[in-house]
PDB file of C-alpha atoms in Angstrom:
ATOM      1  CA  UNK A   1      43.728  -6.545  11.184  1.00 64.00           C
ATOM      2  CA  UNK A   2      40.852  -4.365   9.481  1.00 74.00           C
ATOM      3  CA  UNK A   3      40.595  -3.685   5.586  1.00 87.00           C
ATOM      4  CA  UNK A   4      41.419  -0.162   5.873  1.00 91.00           C
ATOM      5  CA  UNK A   5      45.298  -1.398   7.481  1.00 91.00           C
ATOM      6  CA  UNK A   6      45.220  -3.886   4.410  1.00 92.00           C
ATOM      7  CA  UNK A   7      45.108  -0.965   2.352  1.00 95.00           C
ATOM      8  CA  UNK A   8      47.185   1.558   4.266  1.00 96.00           C
ATOM      9  CA  UNK A   9      49.914  -1.661   4.776  1.00 95.00           C
ATOM     10  CA  UNK A  10      49.728  -1.497   0.615  1.00 95.00           C
ATOM     11  CA  UNK A  11      49.582   2.106   0.184  1.00 97.00           C
ATOM     12  CA  UNK A  12      53.220   2.207   2.884  1.00 96.00           C
ATOM     13  CA  UNK A  13      54.825  -0.653   0.277  1.00 95.00           C
ATOM     14  CA  UNK A  14      54.007   0.946  -2.491  1.00 95.00           C
ATOM     15  CA  UNK A  15      55.278   4.080  -1.717  1.00 95.00           C
ATOM     16  CA  UNK A  16      58.215   2.037  -0.748  1.00 92.00           C
ATOM     17  CA  UNK A  17      58.997   0.912  -3.968  1.00 92.00           C
ATOM     18  CA  UNK A  18      58.389   3.752  -5.984  1.00 89.00           C
ATOM     19  CA  UNK A  19      60.247   6.140  -3.124  1.00 90.00           C
ATOM     20  CA  UNK A  20      56.696   8.577  -3.967  1.00 92.00           C
ATOM     21  CA  UNK A  21      53.048   8.660  -4.304  1.00 95.00           C
ATOM     22  CA  UNK A  22      51.237   5.388  -4.827  1.00 95.00           C
ATOM     23  CA  UNK A  23      49.214   4.445  -7.833  1.00 93.00           C
ATOM     24  CA  UNK A  24      45.530   3.895  -7.618  1.00 93.00           C
ATOM     25  CA  UNK A  25      46.354   0.733 -10.428  1.00 93.00           C
ATOM     26  CA  UNK A  26      49.502  -0.219  -9.008  1.00 93.00           C
ATOM     27  CA  UNK A  27      47.431  -0.819  -5.004  1.00 95.00           C
ATOM     28  CA  UNK A  28      44.478  -2.571  -7.008  1.00 94.00           C
ATOM     29  CA  UNK A  29      46.767  -5.322  -8.180  1.00 93.00           C
ATOM     30  CA  UNK A  30      48.264  -5.240  -4.932  1.00 91.00           C
ATOM     31  CA  UNK A  31      45.544  -6.308  -3.568  1.00 91.00           C
ATOM     32  CA  UNK A  32      43.835  -7.883  -6.470  1.00 90.00           C
ATOM     33  CA  UNK A  33      40.364  -5.366  -6.136  1.00 93.00           C
ATOM     34  CA  UNK A  34      39.055  -3.090  -9.036  1.00 94.00           C
ATOM     35  CA  UNK A  35      40.628   0.559  -8.945  1.00 92.00           C
ATOM     36  CA  UNK A  36      36.904   1.768  -8.257  1.00 93.00           C
ATOM     37  CA  UNK A  37      37.867  -0.129  -4.624  1.00 94.00           C
ATOM     38  CA  UNK A  38      40.759   1.718  -4.230  1.00 95.00           C
ATOM     39  CA  UNK A  39      39.221   5.057  -4.520  1.00 94.00           C
ATOM     40  CA  UNK A  40      37.118   4.318  -2.358  1.00 95.00           C
ATOM     41  CA  UNK A  41      39.102   3.387   0.542  1.00 96.00           C
ATOM     42  CA  UNK A  42      41.552   6.144  -0.132  1.00 96.00           C
ATOM     43  CA  UNK A  43      38.492   8.732   0.217  1.00 95.00           C
ATOM     44  CA  UNK A  44      37.871   6.743   3.694  1.00 96.00           C
ATOM     45  CA  UNK A  45      41.612   7.008   4.605  1.00 97.00           C
ATOM     46  CA  UNK A  46      41.392  10.870   3.805  1.00 97.00           C
ATOM     47  CA  UNK A  47      38.665  11.613   5.907  1.00 96.00           C
ATOM     48  CA  UNK A  48      40.328   9.622   8.871  1.00 96.00           C
ATOM     49  CA  UNK A  49      43.494  11.174   7.944  1.00 97.00           C
ATOM     50  CA  UNK A  50      45.368   9.052   7.357  1.00 97.00           C
ATOM     51  CA  UNK A  51      46.263   9.667   3.577  1.00 97.00           C
ATOM     52  CA  UNK A  52      46.981  12.287   0.666  1.00 96.00           C
ATOM     53  CA  UNK A  53      45.695  11.584  -2.223  1.00 95.00           C
ATOM     54  CA  UNK A  54      46.582  13.883  -5.548  1.00 91.00           C
ATOM     55  CA  UNK A  55      44.638  12.899  -8.822  1.00 87.00           C
ATOM     56  CA  UNK A  56      47.029  11.941 -11.432  1.00 87.00           C
ATOM     57  CA  UNK A  57      49.780  11.942  -8.989  1.00 91.00           C
ATOM     58  CA  UNK A  58      48.749   9.522  -6.224  1.00 93.00           C
ATOM     59  CA  UNK A  59      48.252   8.796  -2.429  1.00 97.00           C
ATOM     60  CA  UNK A  60      50.560   9.225   0.206  1.00 96.00           C
ATOM     61  CA  UNK A  61      50.639   8.413   4.019  1.00 97.00           C
ATOM     62  CA  UNK A  62      50.220  10.992   6.635  1.00 97.00           C
ATOM     63  CA  UNK A  63      52.010  10.702   9.228  1.00 97.00           C
ATOM     64  CA  UNK A  64      49.263   9.008  11.056  1.00 97.00           C
ATOM     65  CA  UNK A  65      48.748   6.467   8.318  1.00 97.00           C
ATOM     66  CA  UNK A  66      52.584   6.037   8.277  1.00 96.00           C
ATOM     67  CA  UNK A  67      52.480   4.719  12.029  1.00 95.00           C
ATOM     68  CA  UNK A  68      49.084   2.350  11.276  1.00 95.00           C
ATOM     69  CA  UNK A  69      50.784   0.846   8.103  1.00 95.00           C
ATOM     70  CA  UNK A  70      53.860   0.126  10.025  1.00 94.00           C
ATOM     71  CA  UNK A  71      52.147  -1.529  12.259  1.00 92.00           C
ATOM     72  CA  UNK A  72      49.827  -3.588  10.360  1.00 92.00           C
ATOM     73  CA  UNK A  73      53.432  -4.418   8.897  1.00 92.00           C
ATOM     74  CA  UNK A  74      54.405  -5.705  12.039  1.00 91.00           C
ATOM     75  CA  UNK A  75      51.403  -7.996  12.232  1.00 91.00           C
ATOM     76  CA  UNK A  76      51.210  -9.576   9.183  1.00 91.00           C
ATOM     77  CA  UNK A  77      55.482 -10.180   9.577  1.00 90.00           C
ATOM     78  CA  UNK A  78      54.066 -12.101  13.306  1.00 91.00           C
ATOM     79  CA  UNK A  79      52.051 -14.049  11.467  1.00 92.00           C
ATOM     80  CA  UNK A  80      54.344 -15.273   8.567  1.00 90.00           C
ATOM     81  CA  UNK A  81      56.789 -15.404  10.875  1.00 89.00           C
ATOM     82  CA  UNK A  82      54.909 -17.816  13.218  1.00 91.00           C
ATOM     83  CA  UNK A  83      53.549 -19.902   9.882  1.00 92.00           C
ATOM     84  CA  UNK A  84      57.144 -20.055   9.077  1.00 89.00           C
ATOM     85  CA  UNK A  85      58.612 -20.694  11.529  1.00 88.00           C
ATOM     86  CA  UNK A  86      56.046 -22.716  14.484  1.00 90.00           C
ATOM     87  CA  UNK A  87      54.134 -24.034  11.938  1.00 92.00           C
ATOM     88  CA  UNK A  88      56.095 -24.710   9.779  1.00 91.00           C
ATOM     89  CA  UNK A  89      53.741 -24.176   6.344  1.00 91.00           C
ATOM     90  CA  UNK A  90      55.168 -24.757   3.434  1.00 90.00           C
ATOM     91  CA  UNK A  91      52.332 -21.946   1.927  1.00 91.00           C
ATOM     92  CA  UNK A  92      53.371 -19.201   4.884  1.00 90.00           C
ATOM     93  CA  UNK A  93      52.794 -16.268   2.369  1.00 88.00           C
ATOM     94  CA  UNK A  94      49.768 -17.396   1.046  1.00 90.00           C
ATOM     95  CA  UNK A  95      48.304 -17.893   4.512  1.00 92.00           C
ATOM     96  CA  UNK A  96      49.615 -14.890   6.629  1.00 90.00           C
ATOM     97  CA  UNK A  97      48.015 -12.829   3.403  1.00 87.00           C
ATOM     98  CA  UNK A  98      44.565 -14.815   3.955  1.00 89.00           C
ATOM     99  CA  UNK A  99      44.534 -14.681   7.916  1.00 91.00           C
ATOM    100  CA  UNK A 100      46.118 -10.792   8.046  1.00 88.00           C
ATOM    101  CA  UNK A 101      42.535  -9.989   7.602  1.00 86.00           C
ATOM    102  CA  UNK A 102      40.689 -12.228  10.543  1.00 89.00           C
ATOM    103  CA  UNK A 103      43.877 -11.512  13.301  1.00 90.00           C
ATOM    104  CA  UNK A 104      42.807  -9.171  15.480  1.00 87.00           C
ATOM    105  CA  UNK A 105      45.844  -7.382  17.675  1.00 87.00           C
ATOM    106  CA  UNK A 106      45.654  -9.796  20.969  1.00 91.00           C
ATOM    107  CA  UNK A 107      46.028 -12.629  18.366  1.00 93.00           C
ATOM    108  CA  UNK A 108      49.136 -11.256  16.633  1.00 91.00           C
ATOM    109  CA  UNK A 109      50.364 -10.096  20.839  1.00 91.00           C
ATOM    110  CA  UNK A 110      50.362 -13.316  21.692  1.00 92.00           C
ATOM    111  CA  UNK A 111      51.205 -15.063  18.475  1.00 92.00           C
ATOM    112  CA  UNK A 112      54.425 -12.244  19.238  1.00 90.00           C
ATOM    113  CA  UNK A 113      55.380 -14.067  22.280  1.00 90.00           C
ATOM    114  CA  UNK A 114      55.848 -17.653  21.205  1.00 90.00           C
ATOM    115  CA  UNK A 115      58.256 -16.314  17.655  1.00 87.00           C
ATOM    116  CA  UNK A 116      61.365 -15.039  17.655  1.00 78.00           C
ATOM    117  CA  UNK A 117      60.836 -11.699  16.304  1.00 80.00           C
ATOM    118  CA  UNK A 118      63.706  -9.544  15.736  1.00 80.00           C
ATOM    119  CA  UNK A 119      63.810  -5.819  16.591  1.00 81.00           C
ATOM    120  CA  UNK A 120      64.391  -4.602  13.320  1.00 82.00           C
ATOM    121  CA  UNK A 121      60.975  -5.301  12.495  1.00 84.00           C
ATOM    122  CA  UNK A 122      59.131  -4.786   9.875  1.00 87.00           C
ATOM    123  CA  UNK A 123      62.019  -2.504   8.732  1.00 85.00           C
ATOM    124  CA  UNK A 124      62.430  -6.091   7.214  1.00 83.00           C
ATOM    125  CA  UNK A 125      60.416  -6.211   5.113  1.00 87.00           C
ATOM    126  CA  UNK A 126      61.530  -6.441   1.479  1.00 84.00           C
ATOM    127  CA  UNK A 127      58.404  -4.747  -0.208  1.00 86.00           C
ATOM    128  CA  UNK A 128      60.175  -5.810  -4.055  1.00 84.00           C
ATOM    129  CA  UNK A 129      60.184  -9.068  -2.980  1.00 80.00           C
ATOM    130  CA  UNK A 130      57.832  -9.065  -0.758  1.00 80.00           C
ATOM    131  CA  UNK A 131      58.198 -10.823   2.009  1.00 78.00           C
ATOM    132  CA  UNK A 132      60.432 -10.647   5.465  1.00 79.00           C
ATOM    133  CA  UNK A 133      63.997 -10.421   4.859  1.00 80.00           C
ATOM    134  CA  UNK A 134      65.022 -12.372   8.252  1.00 75.00           C
ATOM    135  CA  UNK A 135      62.984 -15.170   6.479  1.00 73.00           C
ATOM    136  CA  UNK A 136      65.425 -15.055   3.482  1.00 55.00           C
ATOM    137  CA  UNK A 137      68.278 -15.367   5.808  1.00 46.00           C
ATOM    138  CA  UNK A 138      67.030 -18.215   7.676  1.00 52.00           C
ATOM    139  CA  UNK A 139      66.307 -20.674   4.138  1.00 48.00           C
ATOM    140  CA  UNK A 140      63.061 -20.048   4.245  1.00 43.00           C
ATOM    141  CA  UNK A 141      61.889 -20.071   0.582  1.00 46.00           C
ATOM    142  CA  UNK A 142      58.761 -20.445  -1.018  1.00 43.00           C
TER     143      UNK A 142
END
């Protein structure tokens, strides 16, 4: 997953939490980057037809952006589930965040064959809690 995909995922989750456009400040907090970095990436996403930004109102994903964001979120969930359920890593959330930028689609697909991912993924992800609801149901905790 590349940096653009991480931004798309963050915008998607922010839109879910806000039920509307995501603010640059909220995205900067979610991604632990500066608002200037967020604005720069939003411009690139707009140029690629993945997002629409209206000054002072926020950014929303286009249909193509939503598709890419959902793929990125699913990859993150695969990594999280693999770390939590297969490797039994206690700090799986922190490790998944660190790994998501370096795991490509091929590796994610192979990890997916190992885990027991539910069909509702990535809709099982709770943006407010910042975790997969299925992991919570299975008794996984931070």
